[in-house]
PDB file of C-alpha atoms in Angstrom:
ATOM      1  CA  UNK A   1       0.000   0.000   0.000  1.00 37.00           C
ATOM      2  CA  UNK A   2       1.307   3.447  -0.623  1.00 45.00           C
ATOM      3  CA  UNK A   3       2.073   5.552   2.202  1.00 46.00           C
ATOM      4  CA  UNK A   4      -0.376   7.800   3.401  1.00 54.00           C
ATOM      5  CA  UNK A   5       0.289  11.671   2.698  1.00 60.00           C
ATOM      6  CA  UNK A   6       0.320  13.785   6.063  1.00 76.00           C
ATOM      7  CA  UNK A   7      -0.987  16.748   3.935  1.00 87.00           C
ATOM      8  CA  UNK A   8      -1.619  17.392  -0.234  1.00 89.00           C
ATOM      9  CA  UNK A   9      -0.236  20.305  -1.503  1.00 90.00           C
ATOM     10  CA  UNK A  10      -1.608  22.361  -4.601  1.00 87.00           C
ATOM     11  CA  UNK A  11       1.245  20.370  -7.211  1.00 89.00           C
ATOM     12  CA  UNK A  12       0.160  17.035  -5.659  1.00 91.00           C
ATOM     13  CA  UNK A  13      -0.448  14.427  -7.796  1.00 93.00           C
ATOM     14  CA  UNK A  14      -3.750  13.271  -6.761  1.00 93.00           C
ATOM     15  CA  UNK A  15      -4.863  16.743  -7.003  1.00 95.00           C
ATOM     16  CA  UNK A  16      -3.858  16.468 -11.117  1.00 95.00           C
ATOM     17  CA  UNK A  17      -7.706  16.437 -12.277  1.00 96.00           C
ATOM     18  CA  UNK A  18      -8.700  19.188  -9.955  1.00 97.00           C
ATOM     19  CA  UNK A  19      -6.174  21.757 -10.811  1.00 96.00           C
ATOM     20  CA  UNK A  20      -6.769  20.705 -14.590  1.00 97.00           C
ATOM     21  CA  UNK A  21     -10.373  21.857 -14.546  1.00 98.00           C
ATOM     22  CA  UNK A  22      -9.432  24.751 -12.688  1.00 97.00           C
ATOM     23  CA  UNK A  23      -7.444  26.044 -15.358  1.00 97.00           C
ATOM     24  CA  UNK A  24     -10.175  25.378 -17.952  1.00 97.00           C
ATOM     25  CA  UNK A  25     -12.065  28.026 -15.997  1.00 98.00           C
ATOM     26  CA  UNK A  26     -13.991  25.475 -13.388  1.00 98.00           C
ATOM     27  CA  UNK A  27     -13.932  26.934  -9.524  1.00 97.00           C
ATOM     28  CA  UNK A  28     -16.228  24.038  -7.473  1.00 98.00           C
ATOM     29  CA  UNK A  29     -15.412  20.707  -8.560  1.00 98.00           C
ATOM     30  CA  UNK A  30     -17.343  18.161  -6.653  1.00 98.00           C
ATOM     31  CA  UNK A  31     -15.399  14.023  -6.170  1.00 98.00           C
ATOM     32  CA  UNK A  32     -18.764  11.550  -5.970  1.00 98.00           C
ATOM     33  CA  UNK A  33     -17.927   8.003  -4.899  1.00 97.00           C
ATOM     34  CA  UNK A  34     -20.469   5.648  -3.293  1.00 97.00           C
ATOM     35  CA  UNK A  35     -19.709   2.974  -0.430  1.00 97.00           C
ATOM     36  CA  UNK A  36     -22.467  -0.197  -0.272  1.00 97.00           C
ATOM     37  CA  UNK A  37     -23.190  -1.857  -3.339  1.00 97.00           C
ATOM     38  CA  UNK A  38     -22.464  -5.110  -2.994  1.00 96.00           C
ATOM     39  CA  UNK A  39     -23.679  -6.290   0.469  1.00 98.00           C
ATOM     40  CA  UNK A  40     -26.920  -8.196   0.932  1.00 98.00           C
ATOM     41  CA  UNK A  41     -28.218  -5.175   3.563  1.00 98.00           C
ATOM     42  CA  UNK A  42     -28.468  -1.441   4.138  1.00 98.00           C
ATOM     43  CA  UNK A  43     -28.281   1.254   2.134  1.00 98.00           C
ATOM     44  CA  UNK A  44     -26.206   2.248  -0.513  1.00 98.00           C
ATOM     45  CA  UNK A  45     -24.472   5.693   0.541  1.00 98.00           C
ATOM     46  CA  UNK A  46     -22.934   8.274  -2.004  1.00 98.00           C
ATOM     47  CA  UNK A  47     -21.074  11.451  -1.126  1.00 98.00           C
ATOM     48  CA  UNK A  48     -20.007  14.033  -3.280  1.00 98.00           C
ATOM     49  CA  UNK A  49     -17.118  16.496  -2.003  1.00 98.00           C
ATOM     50  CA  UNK A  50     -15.683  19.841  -3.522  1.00 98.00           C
ATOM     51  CA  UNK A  51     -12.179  20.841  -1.656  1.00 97.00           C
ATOM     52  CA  UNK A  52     -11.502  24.037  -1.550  1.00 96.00           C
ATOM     53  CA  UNK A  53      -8.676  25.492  -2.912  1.00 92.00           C
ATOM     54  CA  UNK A  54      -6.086  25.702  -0.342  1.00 89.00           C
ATOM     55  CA  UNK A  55      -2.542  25.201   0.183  1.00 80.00           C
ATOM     56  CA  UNK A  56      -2.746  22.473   1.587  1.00 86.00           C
ATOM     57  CA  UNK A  57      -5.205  19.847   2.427  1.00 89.00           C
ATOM     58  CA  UNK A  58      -5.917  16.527   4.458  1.00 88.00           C
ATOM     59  CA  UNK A  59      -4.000  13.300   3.057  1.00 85.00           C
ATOM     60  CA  UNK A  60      -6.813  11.627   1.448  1.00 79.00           C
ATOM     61  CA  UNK A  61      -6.359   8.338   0.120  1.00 68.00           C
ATOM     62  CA  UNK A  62      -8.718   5.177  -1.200  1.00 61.00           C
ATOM     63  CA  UNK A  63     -10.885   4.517   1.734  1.00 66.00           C
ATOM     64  CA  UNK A  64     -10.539   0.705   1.048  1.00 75.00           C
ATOM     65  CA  UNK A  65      -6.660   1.280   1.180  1.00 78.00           C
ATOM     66  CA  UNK A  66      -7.241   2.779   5.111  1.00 84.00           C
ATOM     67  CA  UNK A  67      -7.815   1.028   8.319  1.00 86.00           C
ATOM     68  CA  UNK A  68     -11.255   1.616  10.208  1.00 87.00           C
ATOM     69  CA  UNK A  69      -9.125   4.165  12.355  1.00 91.00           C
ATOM     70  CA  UNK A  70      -7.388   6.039   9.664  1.00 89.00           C
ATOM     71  CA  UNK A  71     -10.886   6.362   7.752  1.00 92.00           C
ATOM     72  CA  UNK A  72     -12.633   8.051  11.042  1.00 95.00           C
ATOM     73  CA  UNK A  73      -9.779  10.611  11.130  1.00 93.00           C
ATOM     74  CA  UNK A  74      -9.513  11.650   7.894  1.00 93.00           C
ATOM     75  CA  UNK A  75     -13.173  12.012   7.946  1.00 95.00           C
ATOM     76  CA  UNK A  76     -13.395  14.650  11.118  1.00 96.00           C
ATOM     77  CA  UNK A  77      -9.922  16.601   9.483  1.00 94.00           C
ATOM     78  CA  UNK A  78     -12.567  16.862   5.912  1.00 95.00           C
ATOM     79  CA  UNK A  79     -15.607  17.307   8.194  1.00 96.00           C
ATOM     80  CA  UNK A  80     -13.508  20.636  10.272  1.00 95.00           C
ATOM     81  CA  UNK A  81     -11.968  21.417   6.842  1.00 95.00           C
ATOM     82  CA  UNK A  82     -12.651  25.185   6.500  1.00 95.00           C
ATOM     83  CA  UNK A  83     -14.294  25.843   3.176  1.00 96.00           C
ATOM     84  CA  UNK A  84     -14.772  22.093   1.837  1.00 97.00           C
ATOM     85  CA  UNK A  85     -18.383  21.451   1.338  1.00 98.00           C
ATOM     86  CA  UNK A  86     -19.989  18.059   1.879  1.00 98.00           C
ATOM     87  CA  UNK A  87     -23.030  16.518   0.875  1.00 98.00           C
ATOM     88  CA  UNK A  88     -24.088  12.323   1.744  1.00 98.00           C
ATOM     89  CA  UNK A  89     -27.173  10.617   0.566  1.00 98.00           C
ATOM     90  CA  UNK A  90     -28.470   6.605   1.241  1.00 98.00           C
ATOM     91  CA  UNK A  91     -30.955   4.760  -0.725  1.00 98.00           C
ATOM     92  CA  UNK A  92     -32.721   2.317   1.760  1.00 98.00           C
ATOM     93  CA  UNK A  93     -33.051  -1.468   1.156  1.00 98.00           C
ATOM     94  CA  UNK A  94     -36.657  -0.952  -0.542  1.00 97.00           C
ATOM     95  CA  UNK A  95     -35.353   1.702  -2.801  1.00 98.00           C
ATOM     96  CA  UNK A  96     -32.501  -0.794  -4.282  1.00 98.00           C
ATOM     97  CA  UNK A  97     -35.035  -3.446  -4.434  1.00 97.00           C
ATOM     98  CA  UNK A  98     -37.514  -1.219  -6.197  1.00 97.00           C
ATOM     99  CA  UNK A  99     -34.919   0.927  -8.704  1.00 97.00           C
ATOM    100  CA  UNK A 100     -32.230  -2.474  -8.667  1.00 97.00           C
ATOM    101  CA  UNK A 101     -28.762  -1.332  -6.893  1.00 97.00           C
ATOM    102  CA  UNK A 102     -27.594   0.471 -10.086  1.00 97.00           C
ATOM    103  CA  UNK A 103     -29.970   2.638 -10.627  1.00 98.00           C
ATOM    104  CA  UNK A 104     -30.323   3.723  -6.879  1.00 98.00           C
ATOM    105  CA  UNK A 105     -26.474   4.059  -6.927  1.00 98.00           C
ATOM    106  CA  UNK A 106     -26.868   6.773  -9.141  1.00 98.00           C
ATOM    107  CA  UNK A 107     -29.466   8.401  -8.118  1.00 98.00           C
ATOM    108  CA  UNK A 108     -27.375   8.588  -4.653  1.00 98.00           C
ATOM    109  CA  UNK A 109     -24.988  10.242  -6.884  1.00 98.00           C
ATOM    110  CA  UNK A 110     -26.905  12.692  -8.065  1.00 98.00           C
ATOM    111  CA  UNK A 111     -28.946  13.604  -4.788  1.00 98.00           C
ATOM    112  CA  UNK A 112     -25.812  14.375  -3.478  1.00 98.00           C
ATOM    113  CA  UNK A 113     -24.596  16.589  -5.923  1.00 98.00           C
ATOM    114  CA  UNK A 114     -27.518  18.465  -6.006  1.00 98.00           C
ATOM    115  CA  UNK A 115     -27.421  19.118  -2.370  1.00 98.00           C
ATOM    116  CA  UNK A 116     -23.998  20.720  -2.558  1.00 98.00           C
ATOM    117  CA  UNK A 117     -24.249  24.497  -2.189  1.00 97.00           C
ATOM    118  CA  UNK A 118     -22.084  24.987  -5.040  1.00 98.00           C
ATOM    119  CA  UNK A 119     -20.781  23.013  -8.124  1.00 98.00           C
ATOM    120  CA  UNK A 120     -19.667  23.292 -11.568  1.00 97.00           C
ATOM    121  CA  UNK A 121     -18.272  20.092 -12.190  1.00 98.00           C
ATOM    122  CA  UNK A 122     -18.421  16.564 -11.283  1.00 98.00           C
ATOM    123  CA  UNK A 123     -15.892  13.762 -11.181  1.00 98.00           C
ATOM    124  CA  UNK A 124     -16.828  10.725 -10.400  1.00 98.00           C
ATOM    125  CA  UNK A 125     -15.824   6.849  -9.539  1.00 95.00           C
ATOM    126  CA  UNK A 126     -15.838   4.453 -12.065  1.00 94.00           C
ATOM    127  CA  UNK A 127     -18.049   3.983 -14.910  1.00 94.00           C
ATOM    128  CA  UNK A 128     -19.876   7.465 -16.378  1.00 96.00           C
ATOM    129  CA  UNK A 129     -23.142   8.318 -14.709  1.00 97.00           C
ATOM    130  CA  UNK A 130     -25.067  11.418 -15.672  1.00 97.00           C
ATOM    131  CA  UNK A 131     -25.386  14.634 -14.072  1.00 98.00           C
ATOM    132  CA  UNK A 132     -27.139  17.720 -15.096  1.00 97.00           C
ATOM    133  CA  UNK A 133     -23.518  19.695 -14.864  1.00 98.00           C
ATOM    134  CA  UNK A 134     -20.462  18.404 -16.715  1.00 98.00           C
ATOM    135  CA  UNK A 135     -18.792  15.477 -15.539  1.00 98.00           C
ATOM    136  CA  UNK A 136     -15.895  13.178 -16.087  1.00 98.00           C
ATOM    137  CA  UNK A 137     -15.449   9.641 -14.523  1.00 98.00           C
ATOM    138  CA  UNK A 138     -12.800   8.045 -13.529  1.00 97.00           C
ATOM    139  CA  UNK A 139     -11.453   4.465 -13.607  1.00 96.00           C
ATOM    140  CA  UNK A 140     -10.381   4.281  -9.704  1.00 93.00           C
ATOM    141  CA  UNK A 141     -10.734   7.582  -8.962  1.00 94.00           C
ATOM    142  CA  UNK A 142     -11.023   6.946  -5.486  1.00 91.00           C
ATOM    143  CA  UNK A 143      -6.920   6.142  -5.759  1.00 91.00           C
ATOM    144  CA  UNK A 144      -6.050   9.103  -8.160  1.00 93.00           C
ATOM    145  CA  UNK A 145      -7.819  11.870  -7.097  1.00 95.00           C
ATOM    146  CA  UNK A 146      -8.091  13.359  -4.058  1.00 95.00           C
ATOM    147  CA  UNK A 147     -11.986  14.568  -4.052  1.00 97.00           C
ATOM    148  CA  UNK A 148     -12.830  11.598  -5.055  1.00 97.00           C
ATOM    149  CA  UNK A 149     -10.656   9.930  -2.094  1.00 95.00           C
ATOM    150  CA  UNK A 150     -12.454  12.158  -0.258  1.00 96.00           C
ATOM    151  CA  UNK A 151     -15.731  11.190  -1.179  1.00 97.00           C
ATOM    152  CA  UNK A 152     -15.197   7.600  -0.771  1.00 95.00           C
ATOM    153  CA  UNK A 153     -13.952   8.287   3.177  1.00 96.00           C
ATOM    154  CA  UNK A 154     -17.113  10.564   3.895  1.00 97.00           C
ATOM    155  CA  UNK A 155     -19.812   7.664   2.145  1.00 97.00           C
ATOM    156  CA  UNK A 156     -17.678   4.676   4.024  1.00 96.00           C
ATOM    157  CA  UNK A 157     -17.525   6.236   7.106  1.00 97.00           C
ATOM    158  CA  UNK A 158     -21.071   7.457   7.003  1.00 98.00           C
ATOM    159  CA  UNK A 159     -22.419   3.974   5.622  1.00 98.00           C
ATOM    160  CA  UNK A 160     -20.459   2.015   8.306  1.00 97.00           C
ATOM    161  CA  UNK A 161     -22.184   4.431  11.416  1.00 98.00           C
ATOM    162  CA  UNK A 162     -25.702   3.264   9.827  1.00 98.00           C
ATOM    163  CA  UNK A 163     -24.703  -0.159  10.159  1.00 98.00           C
ATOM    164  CA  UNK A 164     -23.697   0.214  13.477  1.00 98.00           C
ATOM    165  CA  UNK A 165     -27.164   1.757  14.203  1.00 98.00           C
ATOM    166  CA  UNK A 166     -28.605  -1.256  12.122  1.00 98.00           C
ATOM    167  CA  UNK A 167     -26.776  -4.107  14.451  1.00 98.00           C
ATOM    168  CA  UNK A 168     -28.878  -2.339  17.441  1.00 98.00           C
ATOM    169  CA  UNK A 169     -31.859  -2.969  15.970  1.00 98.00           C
ATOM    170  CA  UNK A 170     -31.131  -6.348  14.621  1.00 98.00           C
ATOM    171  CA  UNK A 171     -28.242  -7.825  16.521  1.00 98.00           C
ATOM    172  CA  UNK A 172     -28.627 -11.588  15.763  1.00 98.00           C
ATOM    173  CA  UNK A 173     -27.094 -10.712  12.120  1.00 98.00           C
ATOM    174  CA  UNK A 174     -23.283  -9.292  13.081  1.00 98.00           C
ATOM    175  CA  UNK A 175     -23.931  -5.897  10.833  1.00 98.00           C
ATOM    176  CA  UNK A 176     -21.375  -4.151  12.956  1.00 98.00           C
ATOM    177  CA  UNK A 177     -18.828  -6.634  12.378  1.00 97.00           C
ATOM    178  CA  UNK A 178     -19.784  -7.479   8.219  1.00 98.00           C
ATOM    179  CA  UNK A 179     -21.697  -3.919   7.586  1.00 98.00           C
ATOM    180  CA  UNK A 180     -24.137  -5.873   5.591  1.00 98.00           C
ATOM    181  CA  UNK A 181     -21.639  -7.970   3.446  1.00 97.00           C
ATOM    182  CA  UNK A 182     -22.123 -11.595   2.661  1.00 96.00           C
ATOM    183  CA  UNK A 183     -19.641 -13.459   4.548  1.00 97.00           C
ATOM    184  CA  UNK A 184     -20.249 -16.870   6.162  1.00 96.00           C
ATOM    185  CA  UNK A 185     -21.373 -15.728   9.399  1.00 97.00           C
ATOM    186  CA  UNK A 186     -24.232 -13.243   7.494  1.00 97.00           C
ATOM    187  CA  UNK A 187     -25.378 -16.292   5.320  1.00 96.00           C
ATOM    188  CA  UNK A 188     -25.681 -18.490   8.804  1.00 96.00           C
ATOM    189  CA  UNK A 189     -27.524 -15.677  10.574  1.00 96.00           C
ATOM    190  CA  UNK A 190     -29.556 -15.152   7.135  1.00 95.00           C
ATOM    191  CA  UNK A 191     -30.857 -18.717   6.919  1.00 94.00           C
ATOM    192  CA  UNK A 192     -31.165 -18.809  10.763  1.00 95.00           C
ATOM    193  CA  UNK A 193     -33.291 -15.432  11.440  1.00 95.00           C
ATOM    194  CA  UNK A 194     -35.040 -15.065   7.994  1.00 94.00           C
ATOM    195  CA  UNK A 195     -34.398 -11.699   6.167  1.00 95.00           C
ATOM    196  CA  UNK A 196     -35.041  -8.213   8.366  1.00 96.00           C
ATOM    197  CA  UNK A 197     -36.270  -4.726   6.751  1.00 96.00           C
ATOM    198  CA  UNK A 198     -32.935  -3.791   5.942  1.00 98.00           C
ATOM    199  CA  UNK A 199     -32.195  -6.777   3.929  1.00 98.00           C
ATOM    200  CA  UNK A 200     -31.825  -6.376  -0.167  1.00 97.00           C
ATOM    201  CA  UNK A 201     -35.338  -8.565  -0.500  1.00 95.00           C
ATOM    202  CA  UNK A 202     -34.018  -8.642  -4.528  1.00 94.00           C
ATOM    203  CA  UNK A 203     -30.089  -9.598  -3.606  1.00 95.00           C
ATOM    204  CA  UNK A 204     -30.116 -13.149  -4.090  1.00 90.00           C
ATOM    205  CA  UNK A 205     -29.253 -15.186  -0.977  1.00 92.00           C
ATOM    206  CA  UNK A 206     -31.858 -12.875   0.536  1.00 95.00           C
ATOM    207  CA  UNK A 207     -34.434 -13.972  -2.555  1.00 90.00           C
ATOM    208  CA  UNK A 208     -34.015 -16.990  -2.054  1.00 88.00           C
ATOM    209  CA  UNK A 209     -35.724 -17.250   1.082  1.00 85.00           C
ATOM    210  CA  UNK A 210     -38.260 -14.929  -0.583  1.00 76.00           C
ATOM    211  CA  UNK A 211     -39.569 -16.725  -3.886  1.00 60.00           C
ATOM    212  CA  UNK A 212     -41.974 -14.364  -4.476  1.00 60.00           C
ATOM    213  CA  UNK A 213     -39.945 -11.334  -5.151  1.00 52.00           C
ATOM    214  CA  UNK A 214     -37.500 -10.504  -8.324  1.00 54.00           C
ATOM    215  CA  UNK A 215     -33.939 -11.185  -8.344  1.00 52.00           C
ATOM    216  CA  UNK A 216     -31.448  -8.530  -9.001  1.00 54.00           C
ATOM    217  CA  UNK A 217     -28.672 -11.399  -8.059  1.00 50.00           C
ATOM    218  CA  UNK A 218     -25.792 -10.443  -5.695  1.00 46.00           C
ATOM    219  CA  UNK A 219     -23.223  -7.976  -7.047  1.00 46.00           C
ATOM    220  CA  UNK A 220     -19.785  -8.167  -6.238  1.00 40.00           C
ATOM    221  CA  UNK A 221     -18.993  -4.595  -6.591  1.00 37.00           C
TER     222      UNK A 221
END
């Protein structure tokens, strides 16, 4: 893993993309990543994050290339960043099953986006998804550019708190050790307990004990 920065600086590299727009005449340039799609309950969560333009800025890396520790301080140094704005929405279980966990994953996306105070530009994880300003994606974004980074640390974080609310509630299924995921122990307490409200009814090892409701099939992304 590469080393995590102490602080970016304007001629950082993962602040290429950023400073690129800038120059083409761009001033709020919002990172969108998304934290959640693959597990068999909770929400999906997307954040979108412009960074302001300072000298220099918190050492954001890949969220899934941090520990649980490094991820909750990064996310307090962007949350007390002066001049960054933020902006996280979640699609609930029903909303997945109803939209399927694509479509919801966008629409996260773009929620999110539009509840920034100001943006002219989006850049965003992975494959293109479309916003009413211009965008650009990014083939793992969330390791080459910072707002992106930055993004993916603010939905993680926030996504991992729910589940931590969610294993509360429903403590016979391990959310705050699996956040939702299928491992072993999740399938066990699946087949054991029968799916709760927060379980992906269209995910399939949760359809399966639910014949009557369409299959998205599990996504491993």
């Amino acid at each position: 893993m590469e080393q995590q920065r102490a602080v970016l600086t304007r001629d950082d590299e993962l602040l290429r993309s950023e400073q690129q727009l800038r120059a083409e005449g761009f001033s709020w340039i919002a990172g969108v990543d998304e934290a959640g799609r693959g597990p068999l309950a909770g929400p999906v969560t997307a954040a979108a994050v412009v960074l302001p333009d300072a000298a220099e800025l918190p050492g954001v890396f890949d969220s899934k290339q941090l520990s649980g520790e490094e991820r909750e301080q990064l996310y307090e140094q962007l949350c007390s960043l002066p001049g960054i704005q933020i902006a996280v929405v979640s699609e609930e279980a029903p909303e997945i099953d109803r939209l399927n966990i694509l479509r919801a994953t966008h629409q996260a996306m773009r929620r999110a986006v539009g509840q920034l105070e100001r943006a002219d530009f989006v850049l965003v994880d992975g494959l293109p998804v479309q916003f009413t300003l211009p965008s650009r994606n990014l083939v793992k974004g969330d390791a080459l550019c910072a707002s992106i980074a930055a993004a993916s640390i603010v939905a993680k974080v926030t996504r991992d708190r729910i589940m931590l609310e969610m294993d509360k509630l429903y403590p016979q299924y391990g959310f705050a050790k699996h956040k939702g995921y299928g491992t072993a122990e999740h399938l066990e307490a699946l087949k054991k307990y029968g799916p709760s409200p927060v379980h992906r009814k269209s995910f399939r090892p949760v359809y399966e004990l639910l014949p009557d409701v369409p299959v998205q099939g599990m996504l491993d992304l």
